[in-house]
XYZ file of C-alpha atoms in Angstrom:
479
model
C -42.514 -39.000 14.791
C -45.686 -40.209 16.516
C -45.540 -43.611 18.190
C -48.942 -45.100 18.952
C -50.088 -46.046 22.426
C -48.407 -49.177 23.686
C -50.715 -52.062 24.522
C -48.185 -53.486 26.931
C -45.223 -52.039 28.745
C -42.382 -52.125 26.243
C -38.875 -52.715 27.471
C -37.018 -53.399 24.247
C -33.447 -54.329 25.244
C -33.945 -52.345 28.459
C -30.841 -52.305 30.666
C -31.611 -53.798 34.045
C -28.382 -52.607 35.547
C -29.793 -52.685 39.061
C -30.138 -56.455 38.648
C -26.536 -56.710 37.551
C -27.338 -57.207 33.863
C -25.318 -55.473 31.192
C -26.814 -53.313 28.449
C -27.171 -54.845 25.030
C -26.002 -52.124 22.676
C -27.156 -52.192 19.070
C -24.081 -53.000 17.012
C -24.642 -49.889 14.875
C -25.119 -47.424 17.743
C -22.208 -45.499 19.200
C -24.483 -44.140 21.945
C -27.594 -46.070 22.925
C -30.150 -44.526 25.301
C -32.958 -46.481 26.927
C -35.476 -44.251 28.632
C -38.268 -45.279 30.998
C -41.058 -43.396 32.716
C -43.636 -44.314 35.327
C -47.364 -43.599 35.281
C -47.054 -40.267 37.100
C -44.473 -38.953 34.579
C -42.505 -37.298 37.361
C -39.079 -38.560 36.344
C -37.201 -40.165 33.490
C -34.793 -43.023 34.126
C -32.084 -43.337 31.492
C -29.555 -46.068 30.764
C -26.832 -44.969 28.361
C -24.364 -47.432 26.873
C -21.284 -46.615 24.825
C -20.208 -48.808 21.925
C -16.539 -48.064 22.467
C -14.644 -45.752 24.761
C -16.787 -43.399 26.814
C -16.285 -39.647 26.331
C -14.692 -37.414 28.941
C -18.035 -36.083 30.138
C -21.716 -35.665 29.314
C -23.406 -32.290 28.917
C -26.975 -31.122 28.273
C -28.407 -28.244 26.244
C -30.376 -26.543 29.045
C -28.596 -24.617 31.783
C -31.141 -26.101 34.202
C -30.410 -29.723 33.273
C -28.044 -30.011 36.222
C -30.836 -28.785 38.526
C -33.252 -31.411 37.209
C -30.640 -34.194 37.353
C -31.460 -36.387 40.366
C -28.285 -38.461 40.193
C -26.064 -40.674 38.076
C -24.541 -44.088 38.776
C -22.033 -46.404 37.135
C -22.636 -50.057 36.237
C -21.844 -51.273 39.735
C -24.387 -48.895 41.235
C -21.809 -46.510 42.690
C -22.850 -42.839 42.485
C -21.027 -40.573 40.064
C -19.979 -37.231 41.537
C -21.627 -34.471 39.542
C -20.221 -31.026 38.816
C -22.530 -29.306 36.337
C -21.886 -32.233 34.014
C -21.675 -36.045 34.258
C -18.021 -37.114 34.287
C -17.482 -40.357 32.363
C -13.701 -40.378 31.888
C -12.150 -43.609 33.062
C -15.124 -45.838 32.324
C -14.230 -49.104 30.662
C -14.802 -49.622 26.944
C -18.419 -50.518 26.204
C -19.513 -49.247 29.618
C -22.989 -48.073 30.615
C -24.244 -45.490 33.090
C -27.619 -44.886 34.704
C -29.164 -41.504 35.542
C -32.506 -40.020 36.571
C -34.075 -36.665 35.730
C -36.905 -34.835 37.498
C -39.572 -33.796 34.978
C -42.300 -33.089 37.536
C -42.066 -29.326 37.056
C -40.602 -26.672 34.833
C -37.355 -25.554 36.453
C -36.185 -22.022 35.661
C -33.201 -21.261 37.833
C -30.423 -20.595 35.313
C -32.105 -21.067 31.922
C -34.290 -18.048 31.136
C -35.285 -19.215 27.650
C -38.649 -20.483 28.878
C -40.028 -23.481 30.783
C -38.615 -26.858 29.827
C -41.602 -28.909 31.061
C -45.273 -28.545 30.189
C -47.752 -30.614 32.207
C -51.313 -31.370 31.206
C -53.911 -33.971 32.105
C -52.125 -37.359 31.744
C -49.332 -36.036 29.536
C -46.012 -34.242 29.832
C -44.026 -32.350 27.228
C -40.361 -32.008 28.084
C -37.432 -30.363 26.370
C -34.772 -32.876 25.402
C -32.261 -30.322 26.629
C -33.392 -31.066 30.174
C -32.773 -34.835 30.169
C -30.689 -35.751 27.107
C -27.157 -35.870 28.548
C -24.710 -36.407 25.701
C -21.036 -36.114 24.780
C -19.992 -32.499 24.263
C -19.123 -33.230 20.629
C -20.734 -35.999 18.588
C -19.271 -36.351 15.094
C -21.818 -36.788 12.316
C -20.341 -40.222 11.660
C -21.513 -41.440 15.082
C -24.985 -42.927 15.511
C -27.220 -42.133 18.452
C -30.157 -44.450 19.173
C -32.932 -43.951 21.727
C -35.570 -46.373 23.005
C -38.476 -45.575 25.316
C -40.035 -47.872 27.900
C -43.462 -46.369 28.627
C -46.472 -47.490 30.682
C -49.330 -49.326 29.005
C -51.349 -47.166 26.577
C -48.914 -44.239 26.783
C -47.947 -42.595 23.494
C -44.826 -40.752 22.410
C -44.148 -37.882 20.040
C -40.540 -37.162 19.162
C -38.602 -35.286 16.445
C -36.426 -38.355 15.917
C -36.915 -40.966 13.215
C -37.647 -44.673 13.537
C -34.950 -47.142 12.504
C -35.388 -50.595 11.038
C -35.274 -52.016 14.575
C -38.680 -51.987 16.251
C -39.004 -49.261 18.849
C -35.543 -47.819 18.171
C -35.255 -44.141 17.226
C -32.249 -42.454 15.658
C -31.307 -38.910 16.579
C -30.681 -37.084 13.256
C -27.548 -35.172 12.393
C -28.782 -31.711 13.349
C -26.613 -30.066 16.037
C -27.340 -31.638 19.410
C -27.599 -28.277 21.148
C -30.539 -27.271 18.951
C -33.694 -27.371 21.076
C -36.150 -30.238 20.614
C -39.014 -31.731 22.624
C -40.861 -34.967 23.288
C -44.407 -35.576 24.532
C -45.252 -38.585 26.717
C -48.553 -39.910 28.008
C -52.172 -39.698 26.902
C -52.775 -37.022 24.268
C -54.518 -36.557 20.929
C -52.308 -37.483 17.999
C -52.836 -37.412 14.260
C -50.640 -37.749 11.205
C -51.549 -35.770 8.103
C -49.607 -35.539 4.839
C -49.600 -32.301 2.868
C -47.638 -32.206 -0.409
C -45.361 -35.002 0.732
C -44.601 -33.583 4.184
C -45.953 -35.532 7.147
C -47.249 -33.350 9.970
C -47.302 -35.183 13.296
C -49.893 -33.288 15.327
C -49.945 -33.725 19.108
C -52.597 -31.917 21.169
C -52.494 -32.038 24.937
C -55.629 -31.977 27.037
C -56.833 -28.965 28.991
C -59.782 -27.457 30.776
C -62.036 -27.107 28.899
C -61.046 -29.966 26.612
C -59.888 -28.564 23.267
C -61.651 -29.641 20.083
C -58.694 -31.669 18.874
C -60.160 -32.773 15.559
C -61.067 -29.197 14.663
C -57.587 -27.985 15.631
C -55.941 -30.726 13.567
C -58.052 -29.721 10.558
C -57.012 -26.097 11.090
C -53.317 -27.083 11.034
C -53.908 -29.145 7.901
C -55.539 -26.194 6.157
C -52.732 -23.834 7.198
C -50.086 -26.231 5.894
C -52.018 -26.585 2.640
C -52.298 -22.814 2.206
C -48.606 -22.157 2.851
C -47.364 -24.878 0.532
C -49.755 -24.036 -2.287
C -48.638 -20.388 -2.048
C -44.872 -20.871 -1.606
C -44.095 -24.397 -2.789
C -43.302 -27.620 -0.990
C -41.656 -27.568 2.416
C -38.319 -29.365 2.075
C -38.767 -31.440 5.234
C -40.253 -34.929 5.234
C -41.584 -34.587 8.800
C -42.772 -31.656 10.878
C -43.948 -32.000 14.464
C -46.790 -29.820 15.715
C -47.282 -29.478 19.490
C -50.445 -27.725 20.648
C -50.573 -26.769 24.317
C -53.926 -25.448 25.662
C -54.842 -23.152 28.572
C -52.993 -20.024 27.394
C -54.384 -16.946 29.112
C -54.878 -14.395 26.384
C -57.584 -12.832 24.249
C -56.076 -14.040 21.000
C -56.289 -17.714 19.976
C -52.518 -18.281 19.643
C -50.643 -15.866 21.918
C -47.311 -17.747 21.806
C -45.772 -19.720 18.950
C -42.276 -20.642 17.815
C -40.315 -23.231 15.825
C -37.496 -25.435 17.094
C -35.132 -27.267 14.734
C -33.526 -30.107 16.698
C -34.164 -33.440 14.971
C -36.963 -32.428 12.653
C -38.719 -29.035 12.838
C -41.314 -28.644 15.566
C -44.033 -26.008 15.620
C -45.013 -25.095 19.192
C -48.404 -23.426 19.673
C -49.754 -22.165 23.006
C -53.475 -21.744 22.431
C -56.528 -20.407 24.196
C -58.961 -23.199 23.381
C -61.871 -21.083 24.620
C -61.728 -18.932 21.512
C -64.049 -19.705 18.604
C -62.486 -21.819 15.838
C -63.106 -19.061 13.298
C -60.649 -16.916 15.264
C -57.987 -19.557 14.681
C -58.671 -19.528 10.933
C -58.500 -15.715 10.941
C -55.181 -15.677 12.808
C -51.859 -15.300 10.950
C -49.610 -16.980 13.533
C -49.312 -20.460 11.993
C -48.774 -18.943 8.540
C -45.872 -16.962 10.001
C -44.313 -19.959 11.758
C -44.625 -22.337 8.791
C -42.995 -19.710 6.556
C -39.832 -20.107 8.641
C -39.451 -23.624 7.232
C -38.554 -22.259 3.798
C -35.273 -21.010 5.265
C -32.570 -23.027 7.040
C -31.757 -22.406 10.690
C -30.211 -18.936 10.731
C -28.117 -17.449 13.515
C -30.154 -15.456 16.060
C -27.818 -12.529 15.331
C -29.662 -12.292 12.016
C -33.197 -12.581 13.356
C -34.132 -9.501 11.309
C -33.857 -11.746 8.214
C -35.879 -14.797 9.209
C -38.444 -12.885 11.260
C -38.778 -10.282 8.516
C -39.197 -13.031 5.932
C -41.993 -14.690 7.923
C -43.653 -11.353 8.755
C -43.770 -10.469 5.066
C -45.230 -13.788 3.985
C -47.751 -14.032 6.829
C -49.947 -11.569 4.927
C -48.893 -12.367 1.360
C -49.787 -16.050 1.745
C -53.130 -15.288 3.350
C -54.019 -12.854 0.583
C -53.096 -15.401 -2.075
C -55.412 -17.957 -0.496
C -58.328 -15.537 -0.196
C -58.131 -15.344 3.604
C -57.428 -11.607 3.357
C -58.322 -9.130 0.639
C -55.247 -7.694 -1.126
C -56.272 -4.272 0.197
C -56.241 -5.605 3.769
C -52.925 -7.374 3.233
C -51.280 -4.166 1.996
C -52.813 -2.251 4.897
C -51.464 -4.772 7.393
C -47.990 -4.640 5.876
C -47.952 -0.858 5.923
C -49.178 -0.841 9.508
C -46.246 -3.070 10.436
C -43.805 -0.841 8.554
C -45.104 2.214 10.426
C -44.642 0.492 13.773
C -41.109 -0.572 12.857
C -40.228 2.860 11.493
C -41.487 4.695 14.575
C -39.569 2.363 16.849
C -36.377 2.806 14.815
C -36.718 6.576 14.873
C -37.387 6.682 18.597
C -34.525 4.398 19.618
C -31.822 5.427 17.160
C -30.430 1.892 16.917
C -29.123 0.093 13.887
C -31.067 -2.975 12.808
C -28.223 -5.166 14.054
C -28.207 -3.447 17.455
C -31.982 -3.718 17.739
C -31.720 -7.446 17.011
C -29.253 -7.947 19.860
C -31.366 -5.979 22.310
C -34.480 -7.923 21.332
C -33.003 -10.905 23.203
C -32.733 -8.750 26.307
C -36.486 -8.234 26.353
C -36.506 -4.916 24.518
C -38.961 -4.006 21.691
C -38.773 -5.989 18.466
C -40.923 -4.151 15.891
C -37.886 -2.604 14.202
C -36.385 -6.090 13.835
C -39.444 -7.846 12.424
C -40.696 -5.058 10.195
C -37.309 -3.742 9.099
C -36.592 -7.234 7.794
C -40.059 -7.484 6.216
C -39.515 -4.135 4.468
C -36.313 -5.456 2.905
C -38.179 -8.553 1.690
C -40.801 -6.388 -0.043
C -38.151 -4.121 -1.575
C -36.294 -7.180 -2.897
C -39.475 -8.838 -4.197
C -40.506 -5.711 -6.109
C -37.028 -5.236 -7.605
C -36.830 -8.877 -8.673
C -40.166 -8.694 -10.475
C -39.423 -5.342 -12.118
C -35.868 -6.135 -13.228
C -36.795 -9.532 -14.698
C -40.191 -8.539 -16.151
C -41.867 -11.053 -13.868
C -39.523 -13.976 -14.572
C -38.075 -13.792 -11.060
C -39.644 -13.080 -7.677
C -38.815 -13.762 -4.047
C -40.940 -16.915 -4.375
C -38.736 -18.251 -7.139
C -35.521 -17.431 -5.305
C -36.779 -19.320 -2.257
C -37.875 -22.313 -4.326
C -34.541 -22.449 -6.169
C -32.655 -22.195 -2.874
C -34.645 -25.057 -1.357
C -33.908 -27.210 -4.399
C -30.177 -26.580 -4.570
C -28.792 -25.500 -1.292
C -30.913 -26.073 1.813
C -28.572 -27.587 4.409
C -30.546 -28.470 7.527
C -27.616 -29.755 9.578
C -25.950 -26.475 10.529
C -26.612 -22.859 11.387
C -26.335 -20.301 8.592
C -25.555 -16.596 8.641
C -27.858 -14.236 6.754
C -24.929 -13.186 4.559
C -24.423 -16.800 3.421
C -28.061 -17.258 2.457
C -28.415 -13.873 0.786
C -25.190 -14.406 -1.165
C -26.666 -17.593 -2.602
C -29.888 -15.712 -3.365
C -27.823 -13.263 -5.435
C -25.982 -16.108 -7.185
C -29.267 -17.784 -8.088
C -30.704 -14.563 -9.441
C -27.465 -13.673 -11.202
C -27.273 -10.088 -9.990
C -26.285 -8.465 -6.653
C -29.528 -7.435 -4.994
C -29.928 -9.022 -1.563
C -26.443 -8.498 -0.144
C -26.301 -4.784 -1.116
C -29.738 -4.355 0.478
C -28.491 -5.985 3.682
C -25.300 -3.908 3.698
C -27.309 -0.727 3.251
C -29.700 -1.212 6.147
C -28.420 -3.687 8.752
C -25.839 -1.271 10.131
C -27.888 1.859 9.544
C -30.011 3.472 12.231
C -32.778 4.267 9.792
C -35.724 2.185 8.687
C -35.554 0.971 5.057
C -36.674 3.659 2.603
C -39.961 2.439 1.115
C -40.787 5.468 -1.069
C -39.671 4.012 -4.430
C -41.208 0.638 -3.622
C -44.566 2.188 -2.716
C -44.499 4.254 -5.895
C -43.783 1.175 -8.029
C -46.690 -0.626 -6.387
C -49.075 2.317 -6.627
C -49.537 2.488 -2.845
C -50.606 5.908 -1.635
C -50.449 6.383 2.126
C -52.645 9.095 3.600
C -52.878 9.565 7.375
C -52.408 5.883 8.035
C -54.736 4.654 5.307
C -53.508 3.038 2.111
C -55.031 3.610 -1.299
C -54.290 1.442 -4.335
C -53.974 3.279 -7.619
C -55.751 1.817 -10.641
C -52.837 2.218 -13.047
C -52.418 -1.030 -15.026
C -48.673 -1.391 -14.388
C -49.067 -0.772 -10.665
C -51.971 -3.193 -10.436
C -50.049 -5.866 -12.350
C -47.080 -5.641 -9.981
C -49.321 -5.816 -6.915
C -51.191 -8.779 -8.348
C -47.936 -10.613 -9.039
C -47.198 -10.473 -5.323
C -50.680 -11.021 -3.879
C -52.037 -13.643 -6.276
C -50.794 -17.113 -7.167
C -50.100 -17.435 -10.904
C -52.701 -19.464 -12.824
C -55.099 -19.521 -9.866
């Protein structure tokens, strides 16, 4: 959710506890946060009021939140003794507390999952896990409201949704330990709607200044391509954060999706690269493809990363951004890399997934999963004479079963895929390869597709049946 620059300093119901005034808590909010920042964006000051009895303690998602926490105080101004959390047991009913968080730098003392603060010219992006201290468990029946008090002309981007009360945001019912971010300050912002999904694009400044309008148009085109190839994304809002000054030869060296609140696409870009390089890059296609699946446990990263790796080339071929020949070549190149890694390491796909989070190679994970997606897609099309495909399974799943409020296991999702199709295909495929230390066998799939691999090159046979099957995958019907 993008909130336009404020023309005056907003302090909607702000708790002036240092002047002895009590918080005014919205009657509907069980937990009501009021957050302020100064011009230098070096710290956040938070007043949190409880509608009823306060919880035993407050926790935060990041392991470094306690390092960034400057202090906490009760309503009378007495300091609260901290111990890796904020103890709140014993507070009176309807009580409020006050705390401050240092966001001047990206602390990485205990949390090795990446920096939690990104600074640019006149703007700061900060992980909510660094400052959002919350009860350890918040039932879905409880409401959490947040208000921001920002300097004049400062804007805000957040994954949370506006309520009927002006300036009041509601934190959605996704798990509170799922990562999410906000951006504060002066930055480029634009809202675009693609097939009913609103993309809130926030682009921070850098040196040199990025061409924000061109980058926003690039995101719009990518979102259009993905949705026209795969169907509508089943989210009403998607945040897009673009951070410049990445040091790399490629235009988008780092990208990932977070799911807290609404989905957020994070892109670290090298704005010095020519815009055509951005249009030629597959990264955003890959990341947007993730949004056709629910949040899946990291233990099953082979599934969601394989899914996105498969579609990153299929989608681009369907939209004419790659020739089908090049798309098949790229897929086969990925399969070779994954296969060589699997052979060299002797790990099962499950073991390789676990070690990926320890900084070890990941090609077996990404491309082993992608190989299973291609095998399944081919079998679906062949068995149903083109009535079913992986596209259709995904679209049916998004219509019937996409639950965005919890983490799923791959087995759960794939079991539903089999139920939708009406025949056991996905789960047997998973059972065959996830605990095997061999890369998926692609021989029958390649033969069905008429793909002939010779010393690293791929040739496409001209047989009508083979060509028809390939075209079903690489072209959009009726286009």
